[in-house]
Amino acid sequence: MIALPTADGRIEDYRLTGTPLTPRAPTRPLTRTAFAAAHVVSDPLSERNPWDTRPAVDWEGTLAFRTSLWDQGLGLAEAMDTAQRGMGVDWPTALELIQRTMVAAKAHPMKPRVACGAGTDHVALADLTTADKIAGAYQTQAEAIEAAGGQLILMASRAFPAIGAGPDVYRSVYRRLIDGAREPVILHWLGDMFDPALKGYWGSDDVAEASDFVLDLIGENPGKVDGIKISLLDQAHEEAFRARLPEGVRLYTGDDFNYADLIAGDGKHYSHALLGIFAAIAPAASQALDALAAGDLETYHRLLKPTVPLSREIFRAPTRFYKAGIAFLAWLNGHQRHFIMPAGFQSSRDIVHYAEVFRLADQANLLADPELAVRRMRVLLELHGVY
């Protein structure tokens, strides 16, 4: 029993009811490619002036968390926005993260897939004024990622909207990057609910026009595009978009509201996964995908259905603060010793939100050690004056 705050300002007792899932490896090859986008564990004892300097990273904790995902058969999307890339984590830190992760992945017995975010964030927006400059910034990061052995995710860049880029600029940059990559790349369409600075990506505020453009872009050289991650939180759009993709090009859902149905598919098409929530719900995600590979849709939905309310709470508006909920669950579940994030990002959500995440994680069977979770939740509540 634990006393938790509610949205209407009350404090009410909550009795835990969940039966924790035991993490395990899949029992068969999965029929969906699944990348979990993982966060970075801070080292609060080493960090100084957290708003003004590079973050101090607990490398042991950060890599241990990634190993736990690989042990459950999940791939990894590295150095993405989930890791506060561009929101506390700079390119030098991201590059070290990528390099360390690739070394660990190559040594892991399951040889997990790792795809890494290439962007333009090491160059100030004010200096990225032309297609050549934007492409050059991307290429600097892409070359470093490929040198480390990672697959490229061409992350959405704030540089395009900042200069009011039209479709011709996007095509010029992306053609150079896609055609010049060593391996097929993953494209990245992140909606402005995740990052307001990305409004109008692909050169249009009209989603239908933007979709036509990026489908044409992929169709010009589909052999060099592994897939596209779409994070627009619009199930109908994703279903229509994936039906138009060239054969062999994957749709990686980034829809943290509707992933269960999108991954299951509609009988003709289905989505793969590149999701931040999968790092937080790894046991349920892994075991659900294992069931799906066996054709057991009943077990698949039984495992994933209760995770959807949890994900919707973590990713609720303002969606860009979702990273706090993911790190919070990692702390509750013993993956890190503290609840401190780069740049103090844990303060981006309120105690009522964290209380609801606690409840929903329990109901989704995702509090690995309920006694530890209760003990840590009480510490946070005390800091907020609840106890």
Short mmCIF file of C-alpha atoms in Angstrom, two decimals:
data_model
loop_
_atom_site.label_atom_id
_atom_site.label_comp_id
_atom_site.label_asym_id
_atom_site.label_seq_id
_atom_site.Cartn_x
_atom_site.Cartn_y
_atom_site.Cartn_z
CA MET A 1 0.00 0.00 0.00
CA ILE A 2 1.24 3.46 -0.87
CA ALA A 3 -0.43 6.88 -0.69
CA LEU A 4 -0.33 8.64 -4.07
CA PRO A 5 -1.53 12.07 -5.22
CA THR A 6 -4.35 12.34 -7.75
CA ALA A 7 -5.11 14.82 -10.51
CA ASP A 8 -7.86 16.46 -8.42
CA GLY A 9 -5.47 17.24 -5.55
CA ARG A 10 -6.33 14.37 -3.22
CA ILE A 11 -4.04 11.77 -1.65
CA GLU A 12 -5.40 8.23 -1.93
CA ASP A 13 -4.11 4.81 -0.99
CA TYR A 14 -3.05 2.53 -3.82
CA ARG A 15 -2.59 -1.22 -3.46
CA LEU A 16 -0.28 -2.86 -6.01
CA THR A 17 -1.89 -5.64 -8.06
CA GLY A 18 0.63 -6.43 -10.79
CA THR A 19 2.57 -9.66 -11.28
CA PRO A 20 6.01 -8.59 -12.55
CA LEU A 21 7.10 -10.03 -15.88
CA THR A 22 10.43 -11.83 -15.76
CA PRO A 23 12.75 -10.60 -18.53
CA ARG A 24 13.87 -13.34 -20.91
CA ALA A 25 15.17 -13.88 -24.42
CA PRO A 26 12.69 -14.74 -27.22
CA THR A 27 12.18 -18.42 -27.90
CA ARG A 28 12.09 -18.04 -31.70
CA PRO A 29 13.17 -15.58 -34.42
CA LEU A 30 10.99 -12.48 -34.31
CA THR A 31 8.87 -11.50 -37.31
CA ARG A 32 9.17 -7.78 -36.55
CA THR A 33 12.33 -5.71 -36.34
CA ALA A 34 12.22 -3.89 -33.03
CA PHE A 35 14.55 -1.08 -31.99
CA ALA A 36 14.23 0.27 -28.46
CA ALA A 37 15.43 3.87 -28.16
CA ALA A 38 17.31 4.03 -24.86
CA HIS A 39 18.06 6.91 -22.51
CA VAL A 40 21.36 8.03 -20.98
CA VAL A 41 22.08 7.46 -17.28
CA SER A 42 23.63 10.51 -15.67
CA ASP A 43 26.46 10.56 -13.15
CA PRO A 44 25.19 13.19 -10.70
CA LEU A 45 28.31 13.04 -8.52
CA SER A 46 30.51 14.13 -11.42
CA GLU A 47 28.24 16.64 -13.11
CA ARG A 48 28.93 20.35 -12.60
CA ASN A 49 26.73 23.25 -13.76
CA PRO A 50 24.29 20.86 -15.46
CA TRP A 51 22.54 23.55 -17.52
CA ASP A 52 25.74 25.02 -18.94
CA THR A 53 28.20 22.17 -19.48
CA ARG A 54 28.43 18.74 -21.07
CA PRO A 55 26.53 16.07 -19.15
CA ALA A 56 28.44 13.60 -17.01
CA VAL A 57 27.45 10.08 -18.03
CA ASP A 58 27.41 6.96 -15.89
CA TRP A 59 28.85 4.78 -18.63
CA GLU A 60 28.57 1.55 -16.67
CA GLY A 61 24.89 2.11 -15.93
CA THR A 62 24.16 3.36 -19.45
CA LEU A 63 25.70 0.30 -21.10
CA ALA A 64 24.22 -2.13 -18.58
CA PHE A 65 20.76 -0.85 -19.49
CA ARG A 66 21.47 -1.44 -23.17
CA THR A 67 22.70 -4.94 -22.43
CA SER A 68 19.43 -5.69 -20.65
CA LEU A 69 17.54 -4.74 -23.83
CA TRP A 70 19.77 -6.90 -26.02
CA ASP A 71 19.36 -9.84 -23.62
CA GLN A 72 15.63 -9.69 -24.39
CA GLY A 73 16.14 -9.82 -28.15
CA LEU A 74 15.56 -6.14 -28.86
CA GLY A 75 17.69 -4.00 -31.15
CA LEU A 76 18.83 -0.53 -30.15
CA ALA A 77 18.26 2.91 -31.62
CA GLU A 78 21.18 4.87 -30.22
CA ALA A 79 21.86 8.57 -29.63
CA MET A 80 18.31 9.60 -30.53
CA ASP A 81 16.07 12.19 -28.89
CA THR A 82 15.25 9.61 -26.19
CA ALA A 83 18.83 10.05 -24.97
CA GLN A 84 18.17 13.81 -24.78
CA ARG A 85 20.13 14.30 -27.97
CA GLY A 86 20.04 18.03 -28.59
CA MET A 87 18.26 18.50 -25.25
CA GLY A 88 21.10 18.08 -22.76
CA VAL A 89 23.30 15.62 -24.65
CA ASP A 90 25.64 17.17 -27.21
CA TRP A 91 27.32 15.56 -30.23
CA PRO A 92 30.68 14.82 -28.51
CA THR A 93 28.82 12.93 -25.77
CA ALA A 94 26.57 11.23 -28.35
CA LEU A 95 29.59 10.12 -30.36
CA GLU A 96 31.24 8.60 -27.30
CA LEU A 97 27.93 6.92 -26.52
CA ILE A 98 27.79 5.47 -30.03
CA GLN A 99 31.38 4.25 -29.94
CA ARG A 100 31.04 2.62 -26.54
CA THR A 101 27.71 1.06 -27.51
CA MET A 102 29.07 -0.43 -30.72
CA VAL A 103 31.98 -2.04 -28.85
CA ALA A 104 29.52 -3.57 -26.37
CA ALA A 105 27.14 -4.71 -29.13
CA LYS A 106 29.88 -6.49 -31.04
CA ALA A 107 30.83 -8.37 -27.89
CA HIS A 108 27.24 -9.38 -27.06
CA PRO A 109 26.43 -13.03 -27.86
CA MET A 110 23.16 -12.15 -29.61
CA LYS A 111 24.90 -9.72 -32.01
CA PRO A 112 22.08 -7.16 -31.72
CA ARG A 113 21.23 -4.65 -34.39
CA VAL A 114 22.21 -1.08 -33.51
CA ALA A 115 21.18 1.94 -35.56
CA CYS A 116 22.57 5.36 -34.61
CA GLY A 117 21.25 8.86 -35.09
CA ALA A 118 23.17 11.15 -37.45
CA GLY A 119 22.16 14.79 -37.28
CA THR A 120 23.50 18.33 -37.54
CA ASP A 121 23.51 19.38 -33.89
CA HIS A 122 27.26 19.95 -33.61
CA VAL A 123 26.87 23.05 -35.81
CA ALA A 124 24.92 26.11 -34.67
CA LEU A 125 21.63 26.65 -36.52
CA ALA A 126 22.76 30.14 -37.48
CA ASP A 127 25.60 28.58 -39.48
CA LEU A 128 23.46 26.04 -41.34
CA THR A 129 22.12 28.36 -44.02
CA THR A 130 22.44 26.30 -47.23
CA ALA A 131 21.88 22.78 -48.48
CA ASP A 132 25.64 22.22 -48.75
CA LYS A 133 26.24 23.26 -45.14
CA ILE A 134 23.41 21.06 -43.84
CA ALA A 135 24.63 18.09 -45.88
CA GLY A 136 28.19 18.64 -44.70
CA ALA A 137 27.10 18.63 -41.07
CA TYR A 138 25.18 15.38 -41.56
CA GLN A 139 28.13 13.80 -43.35
CA THR A 140 30.49 14.58 -40.47
CA GLN A 141 28.32 12.60 -38.09
CA ALA A 142 27.45 9.87 -40.61
CA GLU A 143 31.13 9.15 -41.27
CA ALA A 144 31.84 8.88 -37.54
CA ILE A 145 28.92 6.48 -37.03
CA GLU A 146 29.91 4.29 -39.95
CA ALA A 147 33.51 4.22 -38.68
CA ALA A 148 32.18 2.85 -35.38
CA GLY A 149 30.18 0.17 -37.22
CA GLY A 150 26.69 1.59 -36.72
CA GLN A 151 23.80 1.75 -39.17
CA LEU A 152 22.63 5.27 -39.99
CA ILE A 153 19.40 6.85 -38.86
CA LEU A 154 19.17 10.20 -40.64
CA MET A 155 17.53 12.17 -37.85
CA ALA A 156 15.19 15.03 -38.61
CA SER A 157 17.19 18.27 -38.40
CA ARG A 158 15.94 21.60 -37.10
CA ALA A 159 18.17 23.25 -39.71
CA PHE A 160 15.66 22.72 -42.54
CA PRO A 161 12.65 24.47 -40.93
CA ALA A 162 14.99 27.17 -39.56
CA ILE A 163 15.81 28.32 -43.11
CA GLY A 164 12.30 27.69 -44.45
CA ALA A 165 13.63 24.94 -46.72
CA GLY A 166 11.45 23.81 -49.58
CA PRO A 167 11.30 20.31 -51.09
CA ASP A 168 14.26 21.00 -53.41
CA VAL A 169 16.59 21.61 -50.46
CA TYR A 170 15.42 18.44 -48.69
CA ARG A 171 15.89 16.42 -51.88
CA SER A 172 19.37 17.81 -52.48
CA VAL A 173 20.56 16.95 -48.97
CA TYR A 174 18.85 13.59 -48.56
CA ARG A 175 19.89 12.32 -51.98
CA ARG A 176 23.54 12.90 -51.09
CA LEU A 177 23.15 11.20 -47.74
CA ILE A 178 21.08 8.20 -48.87
CA ASP A 179 23.07 7.48 -52.01
CA GLY A 180 26.41 7.95 -50.27
CA ALA A 181 25.72 5.76 -47.22
CA ARG A 182 27.62 2.53 -46.79
CA GLU A 183 24.47 0.57 -45.84
CA PRO A 184 20.73 1.23 -46.30
CA VAL A 185 19.64 4.04 -44.01
CA ILE A 186 16.62 4.65 -41.80
CA LEU A 187 14.85 7.95 -42.39
CA HIS A 188 13.31 9.82 -39.48
CA TRP A 189 10.07 11.82 -39.53
CA LEU A 190 9.50 13.33 -36.11
CA GLY A 191 6.36 15.39 -35.65
CA ASP A 192 6.28 18.81 -34.04
CA MET A 193 4.50 17.36 -30.98
CA PHE A 194 7.90 15.83 -30.15
CA ASP A 195 9.90 18.89 -31.22
CA PRO A 196 8.10 22.14 -32.17
CA ALA A 197 11.18 23.23 -34.17
CA LEU A 198 10.42 20.47 -36.72
CA LYS A 199 7.08 21.91 -37.84
CA GLY A 200 6.71 21.79 -41.62
CA TYR A 201 9.27 19.04 -42.15
CA TRP A 202 9.85 17.86 -45.73
CA GLY A 203 8.98 21.40 -46.84
CA SER A 204 5.23 21.45 -46.20
CA ASP A 205 2.78 21.95 -43.33
CA ASP A 206 0.39 19.65 -45.20
CA VAL A 207 0.99 16.06 -44.09
CA ALA A 208 -0.37 14.62 -47.35
CA GLU A 209 2.04 16.75 -49.42
CA ALA A 210 4.93 15.87 -47.14
CA SER A 211 4.04 12.18 -47.45
CA ASP A 212 4.00 12.34 -51.25
CA PHE A 213 7.40 14.00 -51.21
CA VAL A 214 9.13 11.52 -48.92
CA LEU A 215 7.60 8.54 -50.72
CA ASP A 216 9.00 9.92 -53.99
CA LEU A 217 12.36 10.42 -52.28
CA ILE A 218 12.43 6.79 -51.13
CA GLY A 219 11.22 5.54 -54.50
CA GLU A 220 14.18 7.14 -56.29
CA ASN A 221 16.58 4.64 -54.65
CA PRO A 222 14.64 2.18 -52.45
CA GLY A 223 17.57 -0.21 -52.25
CA LYS A 224 19.43 2.30 -50.06
CA VAL A 225 16.53 2.83 -47.64
CA ASP A 226 16.05 0.22 -44.93
CA GLY A 227 12.95 2.01 -43.70
CA ILE A 228 11.43 5.16 -42.30
CA LYS A 229 10.51 5.90 -38.70
CA ILE A 230 7.32 7.95 -38.46
CA SER A 231 6.37 9.64 -35.18
CA LEU A 232 3.22 11.62 -35.94
CA LEU A 233 0.89 9.85 -33.46
CA ASP A 234 -1.60 9.30 -36.31
CA GLN A 235 -2.50 5.64 -36.84
CA ALA A 236 -4.57 6.18 -39.99
CA HIS A 237 -1.77 8.15 -41.65
CA GLU A 238 0.82 5.49 -40.82
CA GLU A 239 -1.38 2.69 -42.16
CA ALA A 240 -1.97 4.55 -45.43
CA PHE A 241 1.72 5.51 -45.74
CA ARG A 242 3.13 2.02 -45.20
CA ALA A 243 0.82 0.58 -47.86
CA ARG A 244 2.51 2.87 -50.40
CA LEU A 245 6.11 1.99 -49.54
CA PRO A 246 8.22 0.12 -52.09
CA GLU A 247 8.62 -3.58 -51.42
CA GLY A 248 11.34 -4.26 -48.90
CA VAL A 249 11.25 -0.81 -47.26
CA ARG A 250 10.06 -1.01 -43.65
CA LEU A 251 7.77 1.32 -41.78
CA TYR A 252 9.19 1.70 -38.27
CA THR A 253 6.43 2.97 -36.06
CA GLY A 254 7.34 5.74 -33.68
CA ASP A 255 3.69 6.03 -32.59
CA ASP A 256 3.82 5.61 -28.83
CA PHE A 257 0.01 5.82 -28.66
CA ASN A 258 -1.01 3.12 -31.15
CA TYR A 259 1.99 0.79 -31.52
CA ALA A 260 0.22 -2.41 -30.45
CA ASP A 261 -2.27 -2.38 -33.34
CA LEU A 262 0.24 -0.99 -35.85
CA ILE A 263 2.79 -3.73 -35.15
CA ALA A 264 0.12 -6.44 -35.23
CA GLY A 265 -0.96 -5.14 -38.65
CA ASP A 266 -4.15 -5.20 -40.65
CA GLY A 267 -3.71 -8.55 -42.39
CA LYS A 268 -1.89 -7.08 -45.40
CA HIS A 269 0.63 -4.66 -43.94
CA TYR A 270 2.27 -4.14 -40.56
CA SER A 271 4.75 -1.83 -38.90
CA HIS A 272 8.09 -2.64 -37.34
CA ALA A 273 9.17 -0.70 -34.25
CA LEU A 274 11.56 2.09 -33.35
CA LEU A 275 10.11 3.24 -30.08
CA GLY A 276 11.18 5.03 -26.94
CA ILE A 277 8.48 3.24 -24.97
CA PHE A 278 10.02 -0.16 -25.79
CA ALA A 279 12.97 0.71 -23.54
CA ALA A 280 10.52 1.25 -20.67
CA ILE A 281 8.34 -1.81 -21.34
CA ALA A 282 11.02 -4.19 -22.63
CA PRO A 283 9.79 -7.42 -20.95
CA ALA A 284 6.25 -6.92 -22.27
CA ALA A 285 7.46 -5.84 -25.72
CA SER A 286 9.90 -8.72 -26.12
CA GLN A 287 7.49 -11.39 -24.94
CA ALA A 288 4.62 -9.98 -26.99
CA LEU A 289 6.75 -10.03 -30.15
CA ASP A 290 7.75 -13.60 -29.32
CA ALA A 291 4.07 -14.54 -29.11
CA LEU A 292 3.34 -12.71 -32.37
CA ALA A 293 6.10 -14.69 -34.09
CA ALA A 294 4.30 -17.85 -32.94
CA GLY A 295 1.00 -16.59 -34.37
CA ASP A 296 -0.44 -16.15 -30.87
CA LEU A 297 -2.28 -12.84 -31.21
CA GLU A 298 -4.22 -13.39 -27.99
CA THR A 299 -1.04 -13.46 -25.89
CA TYR A 300 0.45 -10.62 -27.92
CA HIS A 301 -2.45 -8.31 -27.10
CA ARG A 302 -2.72 -9.55 -23.51
CA LEU A 303 0.87 -8.49 -22.91
CA LEU A 304 0.87 -5.21 -24.84
CA LYS A 305 -2.65 -3.89 -24.23
CA PRO A 306 -2.01 -2.77 -20.61
CA THR A 307 1.19 -1.01 -21.68
CA VAL A 308 -0.67 1.37 -23.98
CA PRO A 309 -2.27 3.52 -21.22
CA LEU A 310 1.17 3.69 -19.58
CA SER A 311 2.76 4.85 -22.83
CA ARG A 312 0.04 7.41 -23.46
CA GLU A 313 0.62 8.88 -20.02
CA ILE A 314 4.39 9.02 -20.49
CA PHE A 315 3.99 10.63 -23.93
CA ARG A 316 1.08 12.93 -23.08
CA ALA A 317 1.32 16.61 -24.02
CA PRO A 318 3.73 18.32 -23.83
CA THR A 319 5.03 15.17 -25.54
CA ARG A 320 8.62 16.43 -25.73
CA PHE A 321 8.95 15.77 -21.97
CA TYR A 322 8.37 12.02 -22.34
CA LYS A 323 12.03 11.22 -21.61
CA ALA A 324 11.45 11.92 -17.92
CA GLY A 325 8.95 9.08 -17.63
CA ILE A 326 11.32 6.61 -19.27
CA ALA A 327 14.17 7.48 -16.89
CA PHE A 328 11.73 7.40 -13.96
CA LEU A 329 10.75 3.80 -14.73
CA ALA A 330 14.41 2.83 -15.14
CA TRP A 331 15.01 4.18 -11.62
CA LEU A 332 11.97 2.43 -10.14
CA ASN A 333 13.10 -0.84 -11.73
CA GLY A 334 16.66 -0.67 -10.42
CA HIS A 335 18.43 0.09 -13.70
CA GLN A 336 19.99 3.19 -12.14
CA ARG A 337 20.74 4.36 -8.62
CA HIS A 338 19.08 7.77 -8.86
CA PHE A 339 16.47 9.81 -10.68
CA ILE A 340 18.68 12.56 -12.09
CA MET A 341 18.77 13.39 -15.80
CA PRO A 342 21.04 15.52 -18.00
CA ALA A 343 20.27 19.22 -17.50
CA GLY A 344 17.92 18.35 -14.64
CA PHE A 345 15.27 17.16 -17.09
CA GLN A 346 13.48 15.14 -14.38
CA SER A 347 11.85 18.44 -13.34
CA SER A 348 9.94 18.61 -16.65
CA ARG A 349 7.07 16.51 -15.22
CA ASP A 350 5.07 16.91 -12.01
CA ILE A 351 4.55 14.51 -9.12
CA VAL A 352 0.96 13.70 -10.14
CA HIS A 353 2.28 12.48 -13.49
CA TYR A 354 4.90 10.30 -11.82
CA ALA A 355 2.26 8.86 -9.49
CA GLU A 356 0.10 7.91 -12.47
CA VAL A 357 3.07 6.34 -14.27
CA PHE A 358 3.70 4.29 -11.10
CA ARG A 359 0.08 3.04 -11.04
CA LEU A 360 -0.01 2.20 -14.74
CA ALA A 361 3.37 0.45 -14.68
CA ASP A 362 2.11 -1.77 -11.87
CA GLN A 363 -1.10 -2.54 -13.80
CA ALA A 364 1.01 -3.45 -16.86
CA ASN A 365 3.12 -5.86 -14.74
CA LEU A 366 6.20 -3.72 -15.30
CA LEU A 367 7.42 -2.97 -11.77
CA ALA A 368 10.23 -5.52 -11.65
CA ASP A 369 10.67 -5.40 -7.87
CA PRO A 370 7.52 -3.95 -6.26
CA GLU A 371 9.18 -3.42 -2.87
CA LEU A 372 12.04 -1.45 -4.42
CA ALA A 373 9.61 0.53 -6.56
CA VAL A 374 7.46 1.47 -3.55
CA ARG A 375 10.52 2.46 -1.53
CA ARG A 376 11.83 4.71 -4.28
CA MET A 377 8.41 6.19 -5.03
CA ARG A 378 8.09 7.17 -1.37
CA VAL A 379 11.43 8.98 -1.54
CA LEU A 380 10.16 11.05 -4.48
CA LEU A 381 6.86 11.70 -2.73
CA GLU A 382 8.67 12.92 0.38
CA LEU A 383 10.65 15.39 -1.73
CA HIS A 384 7.30 16.75 -2.94
CA GLY A 385 5.85 17.03 0.56
CA VAL A 386 3.44 14.10 0.29
CA TYR A 387 4.78 12.13 3.28
#
